[in-house]
Amino acid sequence: MVAAFVLATGLCLWAKPWHMDEPFFLAIARQILKDPGRPLSFSFNWYGSAVPMGTINNTPPLLAYLLAAALKLAGGSEFWTRALFFPFDLAAAWGLLALAARFLKKPLWPTLIVLAGPAWALNMHHLMAERVMAGFALPCLWLLVKGVDERSARAWRASAALACLAILSKYNAVFLLPAAVAYGVAAGAPYPALAAWCLAAVSGAAAWQLWSWASGANPGLAALAVTAEASAGFWSAPSHKARALLAFTGGCGLAAASWGALLRPPRALVAAAAVLSAVLFAPWLDLAPVVRGVDRATGFILAWGVLVSAGVLAAGRRTRGAPLWAAWALSVAALQLAYWSVLARFVVFLVPPLTFWLAERLEERGASWRPHAAVFAATAALGLGVGVVDWTYAAAQREAARRVAAEGAGARLWTTAHWGLQEYLVAAGGRPLDLAAGGWDAVRPGDLVVVTRANSNAFKPPRPIAASVSSWRVESPVPLRHLSAWTGEGAFYSSVMGFLPWSFSTEPVEEFTVVSPR
């Protein structure tokens, strides 16, 4: 059932146009196909100016090499390139199921609830590092628990090897270390064995860093520099990140926002969570000039539910899995708060420990299957709705590039946006505007510049220009927006755009404007 669910989700999403950060990793993969030994030795425009890729890439190399091989085998097809990564999807899902089965009598419902959520359904089918990381990290945790519980040296070594590969996929996989140590200490594992496990887990990333230093690159410092620069923005205000972390956790994991209330929380805890949520979502902490009442209420409810669940778990009787779930959840939350913004693709790793921990507590109380079925139905409906809107957004980027290329045959094509639009416009012969090469001043009469509203790092002309301007909007009847560019707070891919992972709204999905200077 788990395999069928994951496969069905993939079949629905693998053909989606290249989207979000996928073009960034595709560029590295294409460079690898040209020169396998120098994966970052080229310049790329992703933040407004073409710069050496080594200065902006903050991801270890494993994904890029796997992606290069997949691109070669699939001939560049979106569907088949993504489909070739299905073994990682299956490994991650089965890792979740096997891990849940170590602590739960009925692990299927909680596992399906995690897999059906919008964070998992969307992010785990993109060709980005989290997809590969999950395929290594989740089986790693299962093998770790198996190795500790059964004193199995074979499972222990396999777990360390998978942890090493997970961190080579994404540095954020270091959340595995506190989880492993906490569970190992609680289960009485020898300290030297835990230390050896941690050293083995980070050995691959350390070797990559040393090789990079020797070859003149420094991806570790590049990752820190990119994060530090991005963290200087207004969106990194502690209150906004706290809002977003709680709302994203509840909005991507409905179990974490609802099951705590089923565990008979003390009235004092319920009241304290309500007061804290009210203060956190008060108007004086808004970053946007106007926050709609529906978004404030959504954020308050999601945050209140998560705080109640967290309080019940922290104050309740310790379950067998509690050391693992607590260390896992706290390490992911800490890394997310330290990052430049809150992202659904990382919050997705916070959802499993909270869901499984709450499920463990519900089983202790003899809860029926109904809360699980209800949350699964709501989660699946939410994942489907956000998935449809996300597909509409991605398809609009590709269609806009094709439309502008057809209408502007013979003209020079430019874009100020990135993500999928950049990928398809460059494929059609266009290029991104480069601030270091004149920006808008490089545009000549007759050129066409595509400007978008819901995209990252786009920049407008520094001064008024005489131009012909046309625009169109992309709509969707689904009343959810995960990228709000008008009045909503939906910000699924980064809390830069708001404090919710999705917003109840019917605003346009995207707006494209074509500017042709006269």
XYZ file of C-alpha atoms in Angstrom:
518
model
C 0.000 0.000 0.000
C 2.800 2.401 0.799
C 4.633 1.596 -2.431
C 1.430 1.971 -4.458
C 0.676 5.321 -2.811
C 4.144 6.695 -3.506
C 4.094 5.426 -7.090
C 0.649 6.916 -7.747
C 1.795 10.284 -6.403
C 4.891 10.156 -8.588
C 2.953 9.259 -11.720
C 0.823 12.350 -11.120
C 3.794 14.691 -10.598
C 6.834 13.471 -12.515
C 5.767 15.072 -15.803
C 5.502 18.528 -14.232
C 7.686 21.150 -15.957
C 11.047 21.882 -14.352
C 10.247 23.915 -11.285
C 11.689 25.993 -8.447
C 15.384 25.164 -7.757
C 15.525 22.226 -10.168
C 17.151 24.342 -12.943
C 19.946 25.235 -10.511
C 20.855 21.572 -10.019
C 20.258 20.780 -13.689
C 22.920 23.354 -14.575
C 25.471 21.570 -12.365
C 24.468 18.179 -13.776
C 24.965 19.434 -17.344
C 28.391 20.737 -16.399
C 29.244 17.292 -14.988
C 28.297 15.702 -18.301
C 30.806 18.047 -19.962
C 33.568 17.868 -17.354
C 32.937 15.322 -14.548
C 35.959 16.414 -12.520
C 34.976 20.090 -12.351
C 31.286 20.216 -11.438
C 31.269 23.861 -10.314
C 33.682 25.411 -12.800
C 31.202 27.668 -14.573
C 29.247 30.867 -13.948
C 25.526 30.951 -13.370
C 22.912 33.662 -12.876
C 20.505 32.676 -10.095
C 20.406 35.738 -7.867
C 20.516 38.510 -10.468
C 24.143 38.316 -11.630
C 26.296 35.645 -13.255
C 28.851 34.512 -10.670
C 31.040 31.406 -10.258
C 28.784 28.499 -9.312
C 31.164 27.548 -6.508
C 30.298 30.792 -4.681
C 26.546 30.193 -4.603
C 26.186 26.410 -4.455
C 25.510 25.296 -0.887
C 24.808 21.622 -1.571
C 27.209 18.641 -1.550
C 27.835 16.901 -4.880
C 25.983 13.597 -4.674
C 22.671 14.824 -6.109
C 24.353 16.513 -9.060
C 26.230 13.372 -10.121
C 23.121 11.224 -9.787
C 21.150 13.810 -11.724
C 23.751 13.916 -14.488
C 23.437 10.163 -14.941
C 19.630 10.375 -14.933
C 19.637 13.191 -17.489
C 21.861 11.137 -19.758
C 19.656 8.046 -19.486
C 16.374 9.958 -19.838
C 17.479 12.239 -22.658
C 16.412 15.298 -20.671
C 12.755 14.243 -20.284
C 11.140 15.708 -17.179
C 9.046 12.599 -16.539
C 11.736 9.974 -17.018
C 14.475 11.927 -15.277
C 12.297 12.210 -12.187
C 11.071 8.620 -12.532
C 14.640 7.319 -12.359
C 14.778 8.603 -8.771
C 11.808 6.446 -7.724
C 14.072 4.027 -5.786
C 14.886 6.905 -3.429
C 11.163 7.625 -2.988
C 10.510 3.990 -2.192
C 13.454 3.751 0.206
C 12.292 6.861 2.071
C 8.684 5.667 2.336
C 9.616 2.150 3.398
C 12.136 3.607 5.832
C 9.301 5.614 7.411
C 7.053 2.568 7.581
C 9.753 0.311 9.039
C 10.720 2.965 11.586
C 7.099 3.504 12.646
C 6.665 -0.265 12.967
C 9.444 -0.372 15.578
C 7.286 1.712 17.929
C 3.666 1.444 16.760
C 1.322 -1.519 16.630
C -0.452 -0.006 13.618
C 2.107 2.012 11.632
C 0.306 2.219 8.283
C -2.041 5.150 8.940
C 0.629 7.467 10.440
C 2.986 6.634 7.563
C 0.354 7.399 4.941
C -0.494 10.651 6.724
C 3.135 11.787 6.378
C 3.306 10.728 2.709
C 0.021 12.444 1.797
C 0.958 15.868 3.156
C 1.713 18.740 0.778
C 5.311 19.056 1.960
C 6.082 15.422 1.159
C 3.942 15.093 -1.967
C 5.440 18.157 -3.654
C 9.028 18.270 -2.425
C 9.825 14.579 -2.513
C 9.109 14.400 -6.237
C 11.283 17.354 -7.223
C 14.845 16.751 -8.345
C 16.331 18.523 -5.365
C 18.655 17.362 -2.625
C 15.962 16.590 -0.052
C 14.612 13.778 -2.235
C 17.905 11.901 -2.274
C 18.628 12.809 1.330
C 15.327 11.264 2.483
C 16.086 8.064 0.582
C 19.211 7.631 2.692
C 18.246 9.329 5.975
C 14.993 7.532 6.804
C 16.278 3.968 6.243
C 19.341 5.102 8.205
C 17.218 5.869 11.255
C 15.381 2.558 10.998
C 18.665 0.649 10.798
C 20.046 2.688 13.680
C 17.121 1.710 15.919
C 17.390 -1.902 14.772
C 21.125 -1.934 15.436
C 20.751 -0.465 18.916
C 17.762 -2.594 19.953
C 19.091 -5.877 18.582
C 22.793 -5.156 19.155
C 23.291 -5.789 15.446
C 26.715 -4.623 14.262
C 25.659 -5.137 10.645
C 22.638 -2.830 10.971
C 24.777 -0.344 12.896
C 27.402 -0.156 10.132
C 24.768 0.068 7.392
C 23.102 2.911 9.264
C 26.383 4.846 9.493
C 27.002 4.361 5.767
C 23.537 5.682 4.904
C 24.016 8.649 7.236
C 27.239 9.449 5.390
C 25.410 9.375 2.043
C 22.538 11.473 3.419
C 24.910 14.236 4.548
C 26.681 14.046 1.181
C 23.269 14.757 -0.351
C 22.395 17.708 1.901
C 24.307 19.185 4.833
C 21.007 19.533 6.734
C 21.049 15.764 7.229
C 23.252 16.415 10.272
C 19.960 16.274 12.198
C 20.621 12.524 12.167
C 23.461 12.885 14.650
C 21.468 14.212 17.662
C 18.694 11.712 16.914
C 21.154 8.819 16.817
C 23.010 9.890 19.957
C 19.823 10.511 21.954
C 18.317 7.142 21.107
C 21.622 5.337 21.561
C 22.215 6.856 25.004
C 18.639 6.100 26.094
C 19.006 2.481 24.967
C 22.378 2.020 26.629
C 24.592 1.954 23.527
C 28.341 2.337 24.315
C 29.624 5.895 24.003
C 32.654 4.905 21.867
C 30.321 3.192 19.403
C 28.154 6.304 19.170
C 31.207 8.494 18.624
C 32.452 6.164 15.884
C 29.000 6.256 14.251
C 29.011 10.060 14.217
C 32.530 10.206 12.758
C 31.559 7.778 10.014
C 28.429 9.815 9.275
C 30.344 13.044 8.639
C 33.364 11.429 6.949
C 32.052 11.789 3.404
C 31.223 15.488 3.748
C 34.610 16.067 5.406
C 36.413 14.325 2.543
C 34.483 16.406 0.011
C 35.423 19.573 1.873
C 39.122 18.632 1.978
C 39.138 17.764 -1.728
C 37.454 21.074 -2.500
C 40.016 23.014 -0.496
C 42.823 21.212 -2.282
C 41.297 22.055 -5.663
C 40.837 25.732 -4.802
C 37.112 25.709 -4.023
C 35.413 26.023 -0.663
C 31.798 24.872 -0.796
C 31.479 24.787 2.978
C 32.252 28.477 3.333
C 30.158 29.190 0.241
C 27.189 27.518 1.939
C 27.702 29.603 5.075
C 28.131 32.784 3.021
C 24.936 32.185 1.036
C 22.993 31.493 4.226
C 24.456 34.507 6.050
C 23.737 36.874 3.164
C 20.160 35.660 2.792
C 19.623 35.850 6.566
C 20.255 39.600 6.492
C 16.796 40.184 4.993
C 13.791 41.485 6.901
C 12.116 38.082 6.558
C 14.616 36.588 9.009
C 13.127 38.494 11.941
C 12.860 35.999 14.848
C 9.140 36.619 15.309
C 8.433 35.956 11.624
C 10.499 32.771 11.577
C 8.811 31.556 14.755
C 5.404 32.235 13.179
C 6.397 30.441 10.011
C 7.963 27.435 11.738
C 4.825 26.767 13.792
C 2.430 27.446 10.905
C 4.458 25.394 8.423
C 4.690 22.497 10.888
C 0.941 22.490 11.463
C 0.042 23.207 7.844
C 2.308 20.485 6.467
C 1.522 18.017 9.273
C -2.122 18.248 10.264
C -1.604 15.496 12.837
C 0.805 17.762 14.734
C -1.836 20.515 14.716
C -4.749 18.374 15.869
C -3.818 15.187 17.723
C -2.488 16.985 20.793
C -6.037 18.121 21.544
C -7.112 14.444 21.666
C -4.621 13.668 24.434
C -6.586 15.581 27.094
C -4.225 18.534 27.490
C -4.475 20.459 30.773
C -6.556 23.629 30.554
C -3.569 25.678 31.612
C -1.574 24.347 28.646
C -4.417 25.078 26.223
C -4.728 28.627 27.555
C -0.971 29.254 27.518
C -0.723 28.027 23.909
C -3.586 30.313 22.926
C -2.001 33.350 24.585
C 1.401 32.669 23.024
C -0.158 32.194 19.570
C -2.196 35.384 19.957
C 0.915 37.376 20.854
C 2.939 35.820 18.036
C 0.299 36.613 15.418
C -0.529 40.060 16.762
C -0.603 42.906 14.185
C 2.479 44.623 15.599
C 4.621 41.665 14.523
C 3.425 41.705 10.902
C 6.026 42.173 8.174
C 3.481 42.686 5.394
C 1.680 46.069 5.308
C -1.675 44.267 5.384
C -2.374 40.762 6.714
C -5.790 39.341 5.923
C -7.913 38.119 8.792
C -8.212 34.636 7.292
C -4.418 34.295 7.150
C -3.969 35.535 10.710
C -6.643 33.113 11.913
C -5.106 30.220 9.943
C -1.681 30.927 11.400
C -3.089 31.226 14.924
C -4.993 27.921 14.710
C -2.067 25.983 13.237
C 0.404 27.412 15.752
C -1.960 26.843 18.676
C -2.463 23.216 17.667
C 1.276 22.584 17.347
C 2.024 24.243 20.688
C -0.644 22.140 22.426
C 0.762 18.978 20.859
C 4.318 19.917 21.794
C 3.271 20.698 25.368
C 1.393 17.422 25.763
C 4.331 15.451 24.406
C 6.891 17.256 26.553
C 4.899 16.947 29.764
C 3.409 13.507 29.202
C 4.659 10.062 30.093
C 7.791 9.115 28.224
C 7.158 6.568 25.489
C 9.753 4.146 24.128
C 10.314 6.244 21.036
C 10.349 9.581 22.867
C 14.168 10.010 22.957
C 14.369 9.503 19.184
C 11.327 11.621 18.298
C 12.291 14.490 20.605
C 15.922 14.730 19.490
C 14.938 14.367 15.836
C 12.260 17.080 16.022
C 14.354 19.498 18.084
C 17.405 19.202 15.826
C 15.366 19.815 12.664
C 13.574 22.776 14.292
C 16.878 24.292 15.438
C 18.448 23.932 12.000
C 15.366 25.430 10.379
C 15.376 28.442 12.712
C 19.095 28.948 12.035
C 18.513 28.890 8.273
C 17.722 32.006 6.255
C 14.015 31.218 5.909
C 11.462 28.540 6.745
C 11.008 26.047 3.897
C 8.427 23.289 3.475
C 11.127 21.119 1.931
C 12.944 21.036 5.278
C 9.916 21.176 7.566
C 8.936 17.897 5.868
C 11.567 16.231 8.091
C 9.899 17.666 11.190
C 6.535 16.091 10.390
C 7.420 12.355 10.844
C 8.771 12.467 14.428
C 5.838 14.566 15.657
C 3.289 12.384 13.856
C 4.795 9.117 15.106
C 5.257 10.409 18.652
C 1.632 11.548 18.824
C 0.489 8.247 17.289
C 2.455 6.390 19.951
C 0.674 8.364 22.673
C -2.726 7.802 21.045
C -2.105 4.057 20.903
C -1.333 4.085 24.615
C -4.734 5.640 25.245
C -6.463 3.085 23.058
C -7.647 5.608 20.461
C -9.638 4.216 17.536
C -8.698 4.441 13.892
C -11.058 7.382 13.305
C -8.615 10.222 14.191
C -6.095 8.681 11.816
C -8.578 8.305 8.980
C -9.901 11.836 9.463
C -6.445 13.405 9.436
C -5.407 11.297 6.441
C -8.464 12.441 4.460
C -7.873 16.111 5.320
C -4.138 15.833 4.632
C -4.651 14.101 1.290
C -7.225 16.710 0.229
C -4.828 19.490 1.182
C -1.915 17.814 -0.600
C -4.026 17.343 -3.724
C -5.209 20.952 -3.722
C -1.748 22.435 -3.243
C -0.367 19.984 -5.816
C -2.864 21.112 -8.466
C -2.050 24.778 -7.869
C 1.688 24.048 -7.920
C 1.347 22.232 -11.254
C -0.621 25.213 -12.638
C 2.157 27.545 -11.535
C 4.945 25.388 -13.000
C 3.126 24.868 -16.307
C 2.520 28.613 -16.563
C 6.275 29.299 -16.451
C 6.937 26.944 -19.368
C 3.962 28.220 -21.352
C 5.005 31.849 -20.805
C 8.484 31.113 -22.154
C 7.013 29.424 -25.230
C 4.502 32.214 -25.804
C 7.082 34.983 -25.594
C 9.511 33.067 -27.817
C 6.801 32.596 -30.447
C 5.609 36.209 -30.325
C 9.129 37.628 -30.270
C 10.688 35.569 -33.065
C 13.924 37.282 -34.007
C 13.924 39.549 -30.945
C 16.310 39.264 -28.024
C 14.523 37.662 -25.066
C 15.231 38.430 -21.422
C 13.805 37.512 -18.036
C 14.227 39.102 -14.640
C 12.889 35.971 -12.929
C 14.417 32.575 -12.257
C 13.139 29.078 -11.409
C 11.294 27.319 -14.242
C 10.823 30.447 -16.344
C 14.584 30.936 -16.614
C 15.070 27.293 -17.604
C 12.574 27.378 -20.454
C 13.306 30.908 -21.688
C 17.032 30.158 -21.898
C 16.187 26.957 -23.791
C 14.227 29.153 -26.221
C 17.261 31.387 -26.813
C 16.710 33.981 -24.094
C 18.836 34.937 -21.133
C 18.389 36.326 -17.607
C 19.083 40.002 -17.079
C 22.404 40.487 -15.306
C 22.774 43.323 -12.809
C 26.560 43.138 -13.143
C 26.298 43.554 -16.920
C 24.063 46.601 -17.002
C 20.759 45.076 -15.943
C 17.899 46.906 -17.614
C 20.383 49.234 -19.348
C 21.451 46.282 -21.507
C 17.949 46.030 -22.989
C 17.546 47.620 -26.416
C 14.454 48.758 -28.355
C 12.648 45.761 -29.759
C 13.886 43.384 -27.060
C 11.329 41.524 -24.942
C 11.697 41.275 -21.171
C 9.464 38.914 -19.167
C 8.665 40.154 -15.677
C 6.774 37.970 -13.195
C 5.026 38.715 -9.937
C 5.344 35.443 -7.990
C 9.010 34.593 -8.482
C 12.317 35.029 -6.701
C 15.049 37.644 -7.070
C 13.211 39.496 -9.849
C 14.052 43.177 -10.219
C 12.237 46.027 -11.933
C 13.743 48.917 -13.945
C 15.534 51.410 -11.682
C 13.809 54.264 -13.515
C 10.775 54.695 -15.785
C 11.335 53.629 -19.393
C 9.299 54.141 -22.555
C 8.018 50.732 -23.544
C 5.146 48.703 -24.891
C 3.721 46.588 -22.096
C 1.371 43.600 -22.158
C 0.421 41.279 -19.343
C -1.741 38.301 -18.486
C -2.683 36.416 -15.347
C -2.903 32.722 -14.552
C -5.891 31.636 -12.478
C -6.944 28.465 -10.653
C -10.352 27.541 -9.223
C -8.701 25.711 -6.307
C -8.977 28.136 -3.343
C -5.436 27.523 -2.078
C -2.302 29.530 -2.843
C 1.130 28.307 -1.866
C 2.890 31.324 -3.424
C 0.947 34.483 -2.602
C 2.101 37.516 -4.569
C -0.871 39.777 -3.818
C -2.440 39.869 -0.368
C -2.101 36.294 0.923
C 0.575 34.848 3.199
C 1.122 31.560 1.331
C 4.862 30.931 1.121
C 5.372 27.192 0.652
C 8.842 27.400 -0.891
C 10.171 30.117 1.411
C 8.768 32.216 4.236
C 10.190 35.253 2.452
C 6.722 35.536 0.878
C 4.695 35.008 4.067
C 4.254 32.954 7.221
C 1.923 30.211 5.919
C 2.768 27.170 3.788
C -0.550 27.701 1.976
C -3.263 30.305 2.128
C -7.022 30.144 1.574
C -7.273 32.458 -1.417
C -8.453 32.786 -5.017
C -5.937 35.445 -6.015
C -4.111 34.853 -9.327
C -1.517 32.116 -9.322
C 0.890 34.233 -11.365
C 1.062 37.360 -13.493
C 3.391 37.766 -16.479
C 4.305 41.142 -17.967
C 6.205 41.517 -21.235
C 8.100 44.788 -21.603
C 9.445 45.920 -24.987
C 11.406 49.217 -24.806
C 10.731 51.715 -27.559
